[in-house]
PDB file of C-alpha atoms in Angstrom:
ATOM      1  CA  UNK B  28     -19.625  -2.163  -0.238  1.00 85.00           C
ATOM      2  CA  UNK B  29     -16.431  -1.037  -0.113  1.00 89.00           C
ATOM      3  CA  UNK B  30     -13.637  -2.285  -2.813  1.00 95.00           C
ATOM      4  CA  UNK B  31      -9.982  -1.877  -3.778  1.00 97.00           C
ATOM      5  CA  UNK B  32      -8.291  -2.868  -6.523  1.00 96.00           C
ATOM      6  CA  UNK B  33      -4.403  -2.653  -6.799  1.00 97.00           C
ATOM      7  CA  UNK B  34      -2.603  -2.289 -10.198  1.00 98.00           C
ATOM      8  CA  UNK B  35       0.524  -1.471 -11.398  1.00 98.00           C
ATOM      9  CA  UNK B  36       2.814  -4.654 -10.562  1.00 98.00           C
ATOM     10  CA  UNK B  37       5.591  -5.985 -12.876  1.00 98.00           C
ATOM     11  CA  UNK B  38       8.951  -6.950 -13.847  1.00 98.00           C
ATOM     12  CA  UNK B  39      11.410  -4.918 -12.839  1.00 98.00           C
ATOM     13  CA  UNK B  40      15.333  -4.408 -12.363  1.00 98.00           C
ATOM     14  CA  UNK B  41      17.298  -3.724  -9.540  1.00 98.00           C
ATOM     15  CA  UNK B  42      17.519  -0.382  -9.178  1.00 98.00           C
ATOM     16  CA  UNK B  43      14.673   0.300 -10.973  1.00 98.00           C
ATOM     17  CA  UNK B  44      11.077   1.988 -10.042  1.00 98.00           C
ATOM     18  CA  UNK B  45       7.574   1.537  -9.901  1.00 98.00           C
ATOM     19  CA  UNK B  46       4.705   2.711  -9.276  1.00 98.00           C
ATOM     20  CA  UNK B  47       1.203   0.765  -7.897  1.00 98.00           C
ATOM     21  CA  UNK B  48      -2.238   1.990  -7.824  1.00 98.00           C
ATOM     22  CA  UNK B  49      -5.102   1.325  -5.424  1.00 98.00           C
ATOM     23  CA  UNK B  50      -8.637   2.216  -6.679  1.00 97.00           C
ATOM     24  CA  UNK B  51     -10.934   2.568  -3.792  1.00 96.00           C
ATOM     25  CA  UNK B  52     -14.546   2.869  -3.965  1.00 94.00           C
ATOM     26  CA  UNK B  53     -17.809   2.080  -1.796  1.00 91.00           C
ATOM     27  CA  UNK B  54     -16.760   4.494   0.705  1.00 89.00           C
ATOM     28  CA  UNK B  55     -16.196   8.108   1.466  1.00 90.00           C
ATOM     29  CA  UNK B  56     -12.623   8.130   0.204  1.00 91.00           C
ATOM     30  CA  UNK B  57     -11.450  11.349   2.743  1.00 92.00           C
ATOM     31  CA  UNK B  58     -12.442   9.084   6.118  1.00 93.00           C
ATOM     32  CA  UNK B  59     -10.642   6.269   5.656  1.00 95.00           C
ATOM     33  CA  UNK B  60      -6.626   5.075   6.005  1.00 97.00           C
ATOM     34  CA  UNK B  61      -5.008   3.029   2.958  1.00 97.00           C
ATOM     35  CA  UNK B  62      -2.118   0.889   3.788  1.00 98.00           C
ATOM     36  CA  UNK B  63       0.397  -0.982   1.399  1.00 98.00           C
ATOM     37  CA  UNK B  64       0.938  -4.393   2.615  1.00 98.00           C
ATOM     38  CA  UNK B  65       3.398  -7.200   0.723  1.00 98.00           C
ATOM     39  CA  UNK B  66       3.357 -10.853   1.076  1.00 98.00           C
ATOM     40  CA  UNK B  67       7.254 -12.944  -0.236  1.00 97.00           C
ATOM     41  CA  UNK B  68       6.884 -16.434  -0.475  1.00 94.00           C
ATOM     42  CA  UNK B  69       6.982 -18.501   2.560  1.00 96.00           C
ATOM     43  CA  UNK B  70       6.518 -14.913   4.438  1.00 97.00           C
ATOM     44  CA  UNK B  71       3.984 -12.968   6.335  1.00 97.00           C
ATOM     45  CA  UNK B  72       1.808 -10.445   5.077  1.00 98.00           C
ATOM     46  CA  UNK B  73       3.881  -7.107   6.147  1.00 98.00           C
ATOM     47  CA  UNK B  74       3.052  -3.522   6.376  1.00 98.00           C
ATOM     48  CA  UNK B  75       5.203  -1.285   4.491  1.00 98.00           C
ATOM     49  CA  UNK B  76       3.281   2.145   4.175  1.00 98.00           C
ATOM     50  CA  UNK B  77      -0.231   3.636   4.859  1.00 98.00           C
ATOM     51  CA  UNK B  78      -1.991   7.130   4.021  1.00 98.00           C
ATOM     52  CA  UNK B  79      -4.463   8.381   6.085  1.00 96.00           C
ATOM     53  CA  UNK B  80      -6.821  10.794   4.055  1.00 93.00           C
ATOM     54  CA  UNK B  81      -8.698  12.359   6.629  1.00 93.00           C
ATOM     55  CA  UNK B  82      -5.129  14.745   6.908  1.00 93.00           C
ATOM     56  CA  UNK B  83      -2.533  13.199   5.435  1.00 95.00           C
ATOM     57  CA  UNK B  84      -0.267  11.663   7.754  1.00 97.00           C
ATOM     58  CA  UNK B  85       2.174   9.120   6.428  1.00 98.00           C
ATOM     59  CA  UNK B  86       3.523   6.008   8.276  1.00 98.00           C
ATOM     60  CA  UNK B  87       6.535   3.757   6.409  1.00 98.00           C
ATOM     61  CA  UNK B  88       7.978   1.089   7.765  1.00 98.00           C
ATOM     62  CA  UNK B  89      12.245   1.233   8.324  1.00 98.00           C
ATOM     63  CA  UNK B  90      12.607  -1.279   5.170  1.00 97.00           C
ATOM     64  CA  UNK B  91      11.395   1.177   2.659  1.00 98.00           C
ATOM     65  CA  UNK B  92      12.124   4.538   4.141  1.00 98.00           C
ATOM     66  CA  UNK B  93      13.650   6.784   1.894  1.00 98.00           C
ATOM     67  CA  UNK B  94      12.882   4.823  -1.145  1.00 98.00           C
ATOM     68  CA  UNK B  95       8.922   4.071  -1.597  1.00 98.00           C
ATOM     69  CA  UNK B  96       6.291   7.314  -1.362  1.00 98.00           C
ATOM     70  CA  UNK B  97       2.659   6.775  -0.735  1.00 98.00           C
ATOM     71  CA  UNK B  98       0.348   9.565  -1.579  1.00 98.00           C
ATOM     72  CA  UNK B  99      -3.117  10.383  -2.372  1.00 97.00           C
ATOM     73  CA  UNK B 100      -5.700  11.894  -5.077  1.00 96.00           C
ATOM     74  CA  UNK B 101      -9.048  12.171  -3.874  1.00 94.00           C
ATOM     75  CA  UNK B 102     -10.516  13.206  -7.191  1.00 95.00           C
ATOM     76  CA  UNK B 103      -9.539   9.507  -8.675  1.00 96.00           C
ATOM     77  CA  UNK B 104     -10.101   8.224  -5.608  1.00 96.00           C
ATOM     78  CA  UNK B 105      -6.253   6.427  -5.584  1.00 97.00           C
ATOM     79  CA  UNK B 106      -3.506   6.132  -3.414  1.00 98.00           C
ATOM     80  CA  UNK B 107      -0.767   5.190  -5.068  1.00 98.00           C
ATOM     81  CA  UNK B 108       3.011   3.812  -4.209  1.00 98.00           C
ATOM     82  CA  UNK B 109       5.999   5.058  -5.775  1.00 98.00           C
ATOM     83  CA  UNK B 110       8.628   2.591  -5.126  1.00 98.00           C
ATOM     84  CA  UNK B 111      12.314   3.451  -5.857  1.00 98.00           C
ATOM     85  CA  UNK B 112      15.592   2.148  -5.869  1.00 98.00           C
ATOM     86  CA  UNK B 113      13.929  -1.326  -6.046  1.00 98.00           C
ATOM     87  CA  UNK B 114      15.967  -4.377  -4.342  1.00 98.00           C
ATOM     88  CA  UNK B 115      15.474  -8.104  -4.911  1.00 98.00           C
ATOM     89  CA  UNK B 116      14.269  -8.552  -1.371  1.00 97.00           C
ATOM     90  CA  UNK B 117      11.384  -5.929  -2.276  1.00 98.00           C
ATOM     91  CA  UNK B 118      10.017  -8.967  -4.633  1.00 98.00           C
ATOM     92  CA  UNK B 119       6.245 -10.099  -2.966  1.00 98.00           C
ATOM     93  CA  UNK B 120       2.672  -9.678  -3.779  1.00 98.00           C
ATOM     94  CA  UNK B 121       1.557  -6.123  -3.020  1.00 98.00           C
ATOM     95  CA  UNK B 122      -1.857  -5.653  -1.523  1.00 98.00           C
ATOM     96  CA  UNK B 123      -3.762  -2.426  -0.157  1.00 98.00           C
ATOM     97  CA  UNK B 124      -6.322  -2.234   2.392  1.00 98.00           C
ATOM     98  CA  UNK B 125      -8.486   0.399   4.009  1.00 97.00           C
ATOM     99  CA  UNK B 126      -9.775   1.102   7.853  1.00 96.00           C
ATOM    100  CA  UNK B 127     -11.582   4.076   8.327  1.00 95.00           C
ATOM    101  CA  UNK B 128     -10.072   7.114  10.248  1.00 95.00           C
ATOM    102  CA  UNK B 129      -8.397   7.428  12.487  1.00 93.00           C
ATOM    103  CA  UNK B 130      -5.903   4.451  11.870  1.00 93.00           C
ATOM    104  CA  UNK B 131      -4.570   3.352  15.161  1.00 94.00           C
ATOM    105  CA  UNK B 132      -2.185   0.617  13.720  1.00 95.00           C
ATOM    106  CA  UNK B 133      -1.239   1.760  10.127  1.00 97.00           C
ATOM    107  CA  UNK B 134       1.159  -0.765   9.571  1.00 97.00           C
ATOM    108  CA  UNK B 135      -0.804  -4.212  11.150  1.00 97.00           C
ATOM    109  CA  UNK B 136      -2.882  -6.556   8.798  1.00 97.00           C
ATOM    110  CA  UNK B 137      -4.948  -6.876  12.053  1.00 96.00           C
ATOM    111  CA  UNK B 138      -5.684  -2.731  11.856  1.00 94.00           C
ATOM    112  CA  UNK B 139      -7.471  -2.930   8.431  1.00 97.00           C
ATOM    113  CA  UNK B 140     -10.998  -4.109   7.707  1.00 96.00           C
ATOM    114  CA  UNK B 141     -11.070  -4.185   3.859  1.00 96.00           C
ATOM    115  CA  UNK B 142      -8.583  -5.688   1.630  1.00 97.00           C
ATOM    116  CA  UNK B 143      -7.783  -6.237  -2.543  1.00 95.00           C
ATOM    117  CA  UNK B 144      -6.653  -8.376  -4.331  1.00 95.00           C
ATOM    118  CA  UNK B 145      -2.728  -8.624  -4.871  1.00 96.00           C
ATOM    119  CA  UNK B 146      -0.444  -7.365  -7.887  1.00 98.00           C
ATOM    120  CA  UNK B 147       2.551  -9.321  -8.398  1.00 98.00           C
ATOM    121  CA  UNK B 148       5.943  -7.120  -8.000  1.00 98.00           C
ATOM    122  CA  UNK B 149       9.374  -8.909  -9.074  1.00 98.00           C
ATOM    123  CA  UNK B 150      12.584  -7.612  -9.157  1.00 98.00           C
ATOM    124  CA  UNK B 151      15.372  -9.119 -10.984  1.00 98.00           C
ATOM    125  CA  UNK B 152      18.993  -8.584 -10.137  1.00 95.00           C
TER     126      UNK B 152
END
């Protein structure tokens, strides 16, 4: 059975950085895509970065370009986001999911199979 657990949400100033975790297991960890999805209040779930392990390509949506980094350590079997230069409008629940390889839509809820549970990010001004 394959499971993810995201970790690594909190309180955070403008400005400021972070960085989430996303424990995958059930699954061989090299064949299969993780994507970062966030949810804002009163929004829809949105796609904001994905890893695929099988050989490393990185997708990003335009909103965080520049500023959040996803990357990958098969020996913990994480991906993890590094998210920089934080901005108020980055405040939502953060949730990653997994598909296996080759991810045709890395940045779709609809392209994922297997989802965890949220961690709450807030960013204060």
């Amino acid at each position: 059975e394959v499971q993810l657990q995201a970790s690594g949400g909190g309180l955070v100033q403008a400005g400021g950085s972070l960085r989430l975790s996303c424990v995958a297991s059930g699954y061989p960890f090299d064949d299969y895509a993780i994507g970062w999805f966030r949810q804002a209040p009163g929004k829809e779930r949105e796609g904001i970065a994905c890893i695929s392990n099988d050989d490393g390509t990185t997708y990003y949506d335009d909103s965080v370009k520049g500023r959040f980094t996803v990357s990958s350590d098969s020996a913990r079997n994480t991906v993890y986001l590094q998210m920089d230069s934080l901005r108020v409008g980055d405040t939502a629940v953060y949730y990653c999911a997994a598909v296996q390889a080759p991810v045709e839509d890395p940045l779709k809820t609809y392209g994922f199979d297997y989802w965890g549970e949220g961690t709450q990010v807030t960013v204060s001004s």
